[in-house]
Amino acid sequence: MADGRTSRFEVEAGLLTTQNMEIRGFQQPNATEGWKKSAPAARLEYWLVKPGAWNYGLIYQPLSLDYAGVLSGDLDVKGKRFRMGSPATLNYQFPTLRFTGNFPILKGKDGDYLRLGASALIRYAKVELVSSDLRFSDTNLIALPVPHIELQKTLGRGWSLFSRADFLPSIGGNTLLDGLFDVFAGVRRDLRAGARVDIGIRSFFGGYDPEKRDDYANRIFFNSAVIRYAW
């Protein structure tokens, strides 16, 4: 490109597992305690990069899971009462689209660096709970700015430690459980012709707790073992 930036594509794939799926009513226990689901994970990224300058990225991360289980507690939501012990299914969707920019703050002579920036995150959320006689569905689309960090620590012989994260701690609630965090950490191997492979763990967690009667709280924690290829 005329400004010296080059295009970079990054593809991520792996296996996502549920560590926590929590849906509960106002002052009620978690109605989906112990519900687990594993599914393929994917992420697509396009970056315009330039050493010593701003990097810009466009990232799409789909997320859709179908759960089935027995309700571990009563759930009062939107004028409906789901009874503890009732079999139910849950469709949970949380795809995100992000526009990210980061700038080098620290740079070492061996290729170490720290970049800071921000992401404009657009996320769609859907929660659909169905029992034998009741159905509840809620959707939400919001856009919000979140802090962003990227760092690399060289190990030598083409290996390094690498991490990239978007994060939004909660203000006024539980800092971690009620925020939004998307963190990758792993090892990187440089290949020929500028390509590279990352192997590591992506953790995606957070939630909200509006604490209003007849509304519901949702907290999630997903881990994915992933491999990333960039060229």
PDB file of C-alpha atoms in Angstrom:
ATOM      1  CA  MET A   1       0.000   0.000   0.000  1.00  0.00           C
ATOM      2  CA  ALA A   2       1.061   3.621  -0.521  1.00  0.00           C
ATOM      3  CA  ASP A   3       1.474   4.296   3.204  1.00  0.00           C
ATOM      4  CA  GLY A   4       3.736   1.272   3.700  1.00  0.00           C
ATOM      5  CA  ARG A   5       1.152  -0.938   5.372  1.00  0.00           C
ATOM      6  CA  THR A   6       0.781  -4.567   4.344  1.00  0.00           C
ATOM      7  CA  SER A   7      -2.245  -6.835   4.497  1.00  0.00           C
ATOM      8  CA  ARG A   8      -2.295  -9.805   6.847  1.00  0.00           C
ATOM      9  CA  PHE A   9      -4.924 -12.520   7.148  1.00  0.00           C
ATOM     10  CA  GLU A  10      -5.363 -14.607  10.304  1.00  0.00           C
ATOM     11  CA  VAL A  11      -7.570 -17.686  10.680  1.00  0.00           C
ATOM     12  CA  GLU A  12      -8.304 -19.362  14.019  1.00  0.00           C
ATOM     13  CA  ALA A  13      -9.928 -22.746  14.653  1.00  0.00           C
ATOM     14  CA  GLY A  14     -10.303 -24.993  17.673  1.00  0.00           C
ATOM     15  CA  LEU A  15     -12.653 -26.561  20.194  1.00  0.00           C
ATOM     16  CA  LEU A  16     -14.754 -24.435  22.543  1.00  0.00           C
ATOM     17  CA  THR A  17     -15.884 -25.782  25.928  1.00  0.00           C
ATOM     18  CA  THR A  18     -18.333 -24.279  28.422  1.00  0.00           C
ATOM     19  CA  GLN A  19     -16.896 -23.595  31.859  1.00  0.00           C
ATOM     20  CA  ASN A  20     -19.945 -21.684  33.067  1.00  0.00           C
ATOM     21  CA  MET A  21     -23.377 -20.889  31.660  1.00  0.00           C
ATOM     22  CA  GLU A  22     -25.463 -18.956  34.156  1.00  0.00           C
ATOM     23  CA  ILE A  23     -28.995 -17.703  33.675  1.00  0.00           C
ATOM     24  CA  ARG A  24     -30.903 -16.680  36.771  1.00  0.00           C
ATOM     25  CA  GLY A  25     -33.763 -14.443  37.787  1.00  0.00           C
ATOM     26  CA  PHE A  26     -33.762 -11.600  40.294  1.00  0.00           C
ATOM     27  CA  GLN A  27     -32.520 -12.911  43.668  1.00  0.00           C
ATOM     28  CA  GLN A  28     -32.750 -16.492  42.377  1.00  0.00           C
ATOM     29  CA  PRO A  29     -30.080 -19.210  42.014  1.00  0.00           C
ATOM     30  CA  ASN A  30     -28.582 -20.211  38.683  1.00  0.00           C
ATOM     31  CA  ALA A  31     -31.249 -22.086  36.695  1.00  0.00           C
ATOM     32  CA  THR A  32     -28.701 -23.642  34.301  1.00  0.00           C
ATOM     33  CA  GLU A  33     -26.134 -24.847  36.829  1.00  0.00           C
ATOM     34  CA  GLY A  34     -23.808 -27.454  35.330  1.00  0.00           C
ATOM     35  CA  TRP A  35     -25.048 -27.126  31.754  1.00  0.00           C
ATOM     36  CA  LYS A  36     -22.145 -27.973  29.451  1.00  0.00           C
ATOM     37  CA  LYS A  37     -21.556 -27.849  25.719  1.00  0.00           C
ATOM     38  CA  SER A  38     -18.582 -28.193  23.399  1.00  0.00           C
ATOM     39  CA  ALA A  39     -18.498 -26.976  19.809  1.00  0.00           C
ATOM     40  CA  PRO A  40     -16.063 -25.975  17.051  1.00  0.00           C
ATOM     41  CA  ALA A  41     -14.589 -22.493  17.452  1.00  0.00           C
ATOM     42  CA  ALA A  42     -13.605 -20.128  14.636  1.00  0.00           C
ATOM     43  CA  ARG A  43     -12.348 -16.583  14.174  1.00  0.00           C
ATOM     44  CA  LEU A  44     -11.418 -14.580  11.057  1.00  0.00           C
ATOM     45  CA  GLU A  45      -9.155 -11.514  11.081  1.00  0.00           C
ATOM     46  CA  TYR A  46      -7.868  -9.048   8.496  1.00  0.00           C
ATOM     47  CA  TRP A  47      -5.097  -6.614   9.476  1.00  0.00           C
ATOM     48  CA  LEU A  48      -3.312  -3.667   7.918  1.00  0.00           C
ATOM     49  CA  VAL A  49       0.077  -3.613   9.653  1.00  0.00           C
ATOM     50  CA  LYS A  50       3.135  -1.371   9.720  1.00  0.00           C
ATOM     51  CA  PRO A  51       6.094  -1.625  12.139  1.00  0.00           C
ATOM     52  CA  GLY A  52       6.289   1.354  14.456  1.00  0.00           C
ATOM     53  CA  ALA A  53       2.862   2.671  13.465  1.00  0.00           C
ATOM     54  CA  TRP A  54      -0.829   2.019  13.921  1.00  0.00           C
ATOM     55  CA  ASN A  55      -2.151  -1.422  13.001  1.00  0.00           C
ATOM     56  CA  TYR A  56      -5.817  -1.767  12.044  1.00  0.00           C
ATOM     57  CA  GLY A  57      -7.862  -4.953  12.227  1.00  0.00           C
ATOM     58  CA  LEU A  58     -11.309  -6.234  11.276  1.00  0.00           C
ATOM     59  CA  ILE A  59     -12.305  -9.320  13.287  1.00  0.00           C
ATOM     60  CA  TYR A  60     -15.350 -11.575  13.100  1.00  0.00           C
ATOM     61  CA  GLN A  61     -15.995 -14.201  15.774  1.00  0.00           C
ATOM     62  CA  PRO A  62     -19.176 -16.328  15.580  1.00  0.00           C
ATOM     63  CA  LEU A  63     -20.624 -18.042  18.640  1.00  0.00           C
ATOM     64  CA  SER A  64     -23.766 -20.205  18.719  1.00  0.00           C
ATOM     65  CA  LEU A  65     -24.438 -23.051  21.166  1.00  0.00           C
ATOM     66  CA  ASP A  66     -27.416 -25.317  21.859  1.00  0.00           C
ATOM     67  CA  TYR A  67     -27.803 -26.691  25.389  1.00  0.00           C
ATOM     68  CA  ALA A  68     -30.184 -29.228  26.897  1.00  0.00           C
ATOM     69  CA  GLY A  69     -30.640 -30.016  30.575  1.00  0.00           C
ATOM     70  CA  VAL A  70     -32.826 -29.874  33.643  1.00  0.00           C
ATOM     71  CA  LEU A  71     -33.447 -26.522  35.306  1.00  0.00           C
ATOM     72  CA  SER A  72     -31.549 -26.358  38.599  1.00  0.00           C
ATOM     73  CA  GLY A  73     -33.748 -23.596  40.027  1.00  0.00           C
ATOM     74  CA  ASP A  74     -36.894 -21.586  39.402  1.00  0.00           C
ATOM     75  CA  LEU A  75     -36.543 -18.805  36.833  1.00  0.00           C
ATOM     76  CA  ASP A  76     -38.936 -15.853  36.853  1.00  0.00           C
ATOM     77  CA  VAL A  77     -38.415 -13.761  33.725  1.00  0.00           C
ATOM     78  CA  LYS A  78     -40.622 -11.494  31.613  1.00  0.00           C
ATOM     79  CA  GLY A  79     -43.796 -12.579  33.381  1.00  0.00           C
ATOM     80  CA  LYS A  80     -43.082 -16.306  33.071  1.00  0.00           C
ATOM     81  CA  ARG A  81     -42.005 -18.853  35.669  1.00  0.00           C
ATOM     82  CA  PHE A  82     -39.845 -21.794  34.601  1.00  0.00           C
ATOM     83  CA  ARG A  83     -39.966 -24.453  37.332  1.00  0.00           C
ATOM     84  CA  MET A  84     -36.954 -26.158  38.857  1.00  0.00           C
ATOM     85  CA  GLY A  85     -36.643 -29.755  37.638  1.00  0.00           C
ATOM     86  CA  SER A  86     -38.209 -29.078  34.240  1.00  0.00           C
ATOM     87  CA  PRO A  87     -36.329 -30.341  31.165  1.00  0.00           C
ATOM     88  CA  ALA A  88     -35.405 -27.424  28.911  1.00  0.00           C
ATOM     89  CA  THR A  89     -33.286 -26.408  25.951  1.00  0.00           C
ATOM     90  CA  LEU A  90     -31.267 -23.230  25.479  1.00  0.00           C
ATOM     91  CA  ASN A  91     -30.059 -21.587  22.290  1.00  0.00           C
ATOM     92  CA  TYR A  92     -27.295 -19.103  23.069  1.00  0.00           C
ATOM     93  CA  GLN A  93     -25.773 -16.803  20.435  1.00  0.00           C
ATOM     94  CA  PHE A  94     -23.073 -14.169  20.902  1.00  0.00           C
ATOM     95  CA  PRO A  95     -21.332 -13.293  17.589  1.00  0.00           C
ATOM     96  CA  THR A  96     -19.094 -10.207  17.503  1.00  0.00           C
ATOM     97  CA  LEU A  97     -17.639  -7.916  14.852  1.00  0.00           C
ATOM     98  CA  ARG A  98     -14.733  -5.669  15.825  1.00  0.00           C
ATOM     99  CA  PHE A  99     -12.772  -2.787  14.370  1.00  0.00           C
ATOM    100  CA  THR A 100      -9.442  -2.607  16.192  1.00  0.00           C
ATOM    101  CA  GLY A 101      -6.515  -0.212  16.213  1.00  0.00           C
ATOM    102  CA  ASN A 102      -3.307  -0.530  18.231  1.00  0.00           C
ATOM    103  CA  PHE A 103      -0.048   1.419  18.481  1.00  0.00           C
ATOM    104  CA  PRO A 104       3.392   0.279  19.734  1.00  0.00           C
ATOM    105  CA  ILE A 105       4.122   1.596  23.225  1.00  0.00           C
ATOM    106  CA  LEU A 106       7.229  -0.486  23.927  1.00  0.00           C
ATOM    107  CA  LYS A 107       9.565  -2.210  21.493  1.00  0.00           C
ATOM    108  CA  GLY A 108      12.626  -4.331  22.276  1.00  0.00           C
ATOM    109  CA  LYS A 109      15.610  -5.018  20.039  1.00  0.00           C
ATOM    110  CA  ASP A 110      14.827  -8.767  19.878  1.00  0.00           C
ATOM    111  CA  GLY A 111      11.304  -8.296  18.519  1.00  0.00           C
ATOM    112  CA  ASP A 112       9.546  -7.884  21.869  1.00  0.00           C
ATOM    113  CA  TYR A 113       6.734  -5.343  21.842  1.00  0.00           C
ATOM    114  CA  LEU A 114       3.670  -4.003  23.627  1.00  0.00           C
ATOM    115  CA  ARG A 115       0.818  -2.451  21.670  1.00  0.00           C
ATOM    116  CA  LEU A 116      -2.157  -0.661  23.184  1.00  0.00           C
ATOM    117  CA  GLY A 117      -5.333   0.535  21.540  1.00  0.00           C
ATOM    118  CA  ALA A 118      -9.073   0.047  21.414  1.00  0.00           C
ATOM    119  CA  SER A 119     -11.738  -1.979  19.636  1.00  0.00           C
ATOM    120  CA  ALA A 120     -15.151  -0.818  18.488  1.00  0.00           C
ATOM    121  CA  LEU A 121     -17.119  -3.970  19.256  1.00  0.00           C
ATOM    122  CA  ILE A 122     -20.519  -4.745  17.757  1.00  0.00           C
ATOM    123  CA  ARG A 123     -22.176  -7.719  19.376  1.00  0.00           C
ATOM    124  CA  TYR A 124     -25.486  -9.505  18.917  1.00  0.00           C
ATOM    125  CA  ALA A 125     -26.820 -11.614  21.768  1.00  0.00           C
ATOM    126  CA  LYS A 126     -29.693 -14.079  21.787  1.00  0.00           C
ATOM    127  CA  VAL A 127     -31.015 -16.181  24.672  1.00  0.00           C
ATOM    128  CA  GLU A 128     -33.875 -18.584  23.917  1.00  0.00           C
ATOM    129  CA  LEU A 129     -35.051 -20.922  26.676  1.00  0.00           C
ATOM    130  CA  VAL A 130     -37.745 -23.504  25.943  1.00  0.00           C
ATOM    131  CA  SER A 131     -39.410 -25.985  28.315  1.00  0.00           C
ATOM    132  CA  SER A 132     -42.370 -28.286  27.677  1.00  0.00           C
ATOM    133  CA  ASP A 133     -44.930 -25.519  28.184  1.00  0.00           C
ATOM    134  CA  LEU A 134     -43.017 -22.212  28.191  1.00  0.00           C
ATOM    135  CA  ARG A 135     -40.754 -20.278  25.844  1.00  0.00           C
ATOM    136  CA  PHE A 136     -38.648 -17.202  26.516  1.00  0.00           C
ATOM    137  CA  SER A 137     -36.548 -15.391  23.913  1.00  0.00           C
ATOM    138  CA  ASP A 138     -34.508 -12.214  24.219  1.00  0.00           C
ATOM    139  CA  THR A 139     -32.220 -10.497  21.687  1.00  0.00           C
ATOM    140  CA  ASN A 140     -29.919  -7.530  21.986  1.00  0.00           C
ATOM    141  CA  LEU A 141     -27.590  -5.631  19.650  1.00  0.00           C
ATOM    142  CA  ILE A 142     -25.121  -3.092  21.011  1.00  0.00           C
ATOM    143  CA  ALA A 143     -21.902  -1.337  19.970  1.00  0.00           C
ATOM    144  CA  LEU A 144     -19.319  -0.285  22.520  1.00  0.00           C
ATOM    145  CA  PRO A 145     -15.647   0.726  22.728  1.00  0.00           C
ATOM    146  CA  VAL A 146     -13.327  -1.596  24.674  1.00  0.00           C
ATOM    147  CA  PRO A 147      -9.610  -1.355  25.557  1.00  0.00           C
ATOM    148  CA  HIS A 148      -7.229  -3.544  23.566  1.00  0.00           C
ATOM    149  CA  ILE A 149      -3.742  -4.937  24.224  1.00  0.00           C
ATOM    150  CA  GLU A 150      -1.263  -6.985  22.169  1.00  0.00           C
ATOM    151  CA  LEU A 151       2.167  -8.173  23.247  1.00  0.00           C
ATOM    152  CA  GLN A 152       4.969 -10.507  22.199  1.00  0.00           C
ATOM    153  CA  LYS A 153       7.991 -11.846  24.106  1.00  0.00           C
ATOM    154  CA  THR A 154      10.713 -13.487  22.003  1.00  0.00           C
ATOM    155  CA  LEU A 155      12.059 -16.840  23.188  1.00  0.00           C
ATOM    156  CA  GLY A 156      14.553 -17.445  20.383  1.00  0.00           C
ATOM    157  CA  ARG A 157      14.925 -19.841  17.428  1.00  0.00           C
ATOM    158  CA  GLY A 158      11.707 -18.572  15.854  1.00  0.00           C
ATOM    159  CA  TRP A 159       9.569 -19.041  18.984  1.00  0.00           C
ATOM    160  CA  SER A 160       7.827 -16.408  21.080  1.00  0.00           C
ATOM    161  CA  LEU A 161       5.034 -15.884  23.567  1.00  0.00           C
ATOM    162  CA  PHE A 162       2.071 -13.972  22.177  1.00  0.00           C
ATOM    163  CA  SER A 163      -1.135 -12.523  23.601  1.00  0.00           C
ATOM    164  CA  ARG A 164      -3.933 -10.322  22.282  1.00  0.00           C
ATOM    165  CA  ALA A 165      -7.010  -9.239  24.236  1.00  0.00           C
ATOM    166  CA  ASP A 166     -10.086  -7.040  24.284  1.00  0.00           C
ATOM    167  CA  PHE A 167     -11.462  -6.325  27.741  1.00  0.00           C
ATOM    168  CA  LEU A 168     -14.085  -4.221  29.477  1.00  0.00           C
ATOM    169  CA  PRO A 169     -14.175  -4.547  33.287  1.00  0.00           C
ATOM    170  CA  SER A 170     -17.528  -3.854  34.895  1.00  0.00           C
ATOM    171  CA  ILE A 171     -18.072  -0.570  36.721  1.00  0.00           C
ATOM    172  CA  GLY A 172     -20.431  -0.829  39.650  1.00  0.00           C
ATOM    173  CA  GLY A 173     -20.760  -4.616  39.478  1.00  0.00           C
ATOM    174  CA  ASN A 174     -18.446  -7.587  39.732  1.00  0.00           C
ATOM    175  CA  THR A 175     -15.318  -6.372  37.907  1.00  0.00           C
ATOM    176  CA  LEU A 176     -14.690  -9.656  36.092  1.00  0.00           C
ATOM    177  CA  LEU A 177     -17.956 -11.569  36.081  1.00  0.00           C
ATOM    178  CA  ASP A 178     -20.055  -8.619  34.873  1.00  0.00           C
ATOM    179  CA  GLY A 179     -17.621  -7.281  32.272  1.00  0.00           C
ATOM    180  CA  LEU A 180     -16.534  -8.577  28.876  1.00  0.00           C
ATOM    181  CA  PHE A 181     -13.170 -10.256  28.288  1.00  0.00           C
ATOM    182  CA  ASP A 182     -11.754 -11.962  25.189  1.00  0.00           C
ATOM    183  CA  VAL A 183      -8.166 -13.093  25.757  1.00  0.00           C
ATOM    184  CA  PHE A 184      -5.803 -15.218  23.653  1.00  0.00           C
ATOM    185  CA  ALA A 185      -2.485 -16.408  25.094  1.00  0.00           C
ATOM    186  CA  GLY A 186      -0.130 -18.921  23.535  1.00  0.00           C
ATOM    187  CA  VAL A 187       3.139 -19.654  21.779  1.00  0.00           C
ATOM    188  CA  ARG A 188       4.048 -18.407  18.319  1.00  0.00           C
ATOM    189  CA  ARG A 189       6.226 -20.050  15.691  1.00  0.00           C
ATOM    190  CA  ASP A 190       7.539 -18.000  12.771  1.00  0.00           C
ATOM    191  CA  LEU A 191       7.459 -19.779   9.416  1.00  0.00           C
ATOM    192  CA  ARG A 192       8.791 -18.980   5.984  1.00  0.00           C
ATOM    193  CA  ALA A 193       7.678 -16.029   3.851  1.00  0.00           C
ATOM    194  CA  GLY A 194       6.258 -14.114   6.817  1.00  0.00           C
ATOM    195  CA  ALA A 195       3.726 -16.765   7.828  1.00  0.00           C
ATOM    196  CA  ARG A 196       3.333 -17.899  11.417  1.00  0.00           C
ATOM    197  CA  VAL A 197       1.403 -20.297  13.620  1.00  0.00           C
ATOM    198  CA  ASP A 198       0.027 -19.642  17.119  1.00  0.00           C
ATOM    199  CA  ILE A 199      -1.108 -22.393  19.485  1.00  0.00           C
ATOM    200  CA  GLY A 200      -2.862 -21.518  22.725  1.00  0.00           C
ATOM    201  CA  ILE A 201      -6.021 -20.874  24.697  1.00  0.00           C
ATOM    202  CA  ARG A 202      -8.737 -18.310  24.088  1.00  0.00           C
ATOM    203  CA  SER A 203     -10.871 -17.398  27.095  1.00  0.00           C
ATOM    204  CA  PHE A 204     -14.130 -15.541  26.508  1.00  0.00           C
ATOM    205  CA  PHE A 205     -16.061 -14.562  29.608  1.00  0.00           C
ATOM    206  CA  GLY A 206     -18.191 -11.946  31.292  1.00  0.00           C
ATOM    207  CA  GLY A 207     -21.854 -11.143  31.753  1.00  0.00           C
ATOM    208  CA  TYR A 208     -24.296  -8.744  33.283  1.00  0.00           C
ATOM    209  CA  ASP A 209     -26.543  -8.626  36.320  1.00  0.00           C
ATOM    210  CA  PRO A 210     -29.210  -5.899  36.018  1.00  0.00           C
ATOM    211  CA  GLU A 211     -30.731  -6.825  39.387  1.00  0.00           C
ATOM    212  CA  LYS A 212     -34.230  -5.874  38.313  1.00  0.00           C
ATOM    213  CA  ARG A 213     -37.299  -7.897  39.174  1.00  0.00           C
ATOM    214  CA  ASP A 214     -38.664  -9.960  36.281  1.00  0.00           C
ATOM    215  CA  ASP A 215     -35.351  -9.562  34.413  1.00  0.00           C
ATOM    216  CA  TYR A 216     -32.504 -12.065  34.225  1.00  0.00           C
ATOM    217  CA  ALA A 217     -28.756 -12.214  34.738  1.00  0.00           C
ATOM    218  CA  ASN A 218     -26.433 -13.958  32.285  1.00  0.00           C
ATOM    219  CA  ARG A 219     -22.806 -14.889  32.948  1.00  0.00           C
ATOM    220  CA  ILE A 220     -20.609 -16.983  30.680  1.00  0.00           C
ATOM    221  CA  PHE A 221     -17.137 -18.482  30.654  1.00  0.00           C
ATOM    222  CA  PHE A 222     -15.832 -20.289  27.578  1.00  0.00           C
ATOM    223  CA  ASN A 223     -12.370 -21.707  26.933  1.00  0.00           C
ATOM    224  CA  SER A 224     -11.130 -22.717  23.487  1.00  0.00           C
ATOM    225  CA  ALA A 225      -8.003 -24.673  22.613  1.00  0.00           C
ATOM    226  CA  VAL A 226      -7.080 -23.098  19.281  1.00  0.00           C
ATOM    227  CA  ILE A 227      -4.517 -22.978  16.518  1.00  0.00           C
ATOM    228  CA  ARG A 228      -4.041 -19.802  14.502  1.00  0.00           C
ATOM    229  CA  TYR A 229      -2.425 -19.396  11.094  1.00  0.00           C
ATOM    230  CA  ALA A 230      -1.389 -15.990   9.738  1.00  0.00           C
ATOM    231  CA  TRP A 231       0.046 -15.006   6.375  1.00  0.00           C
TER     232      TRP A 231
END
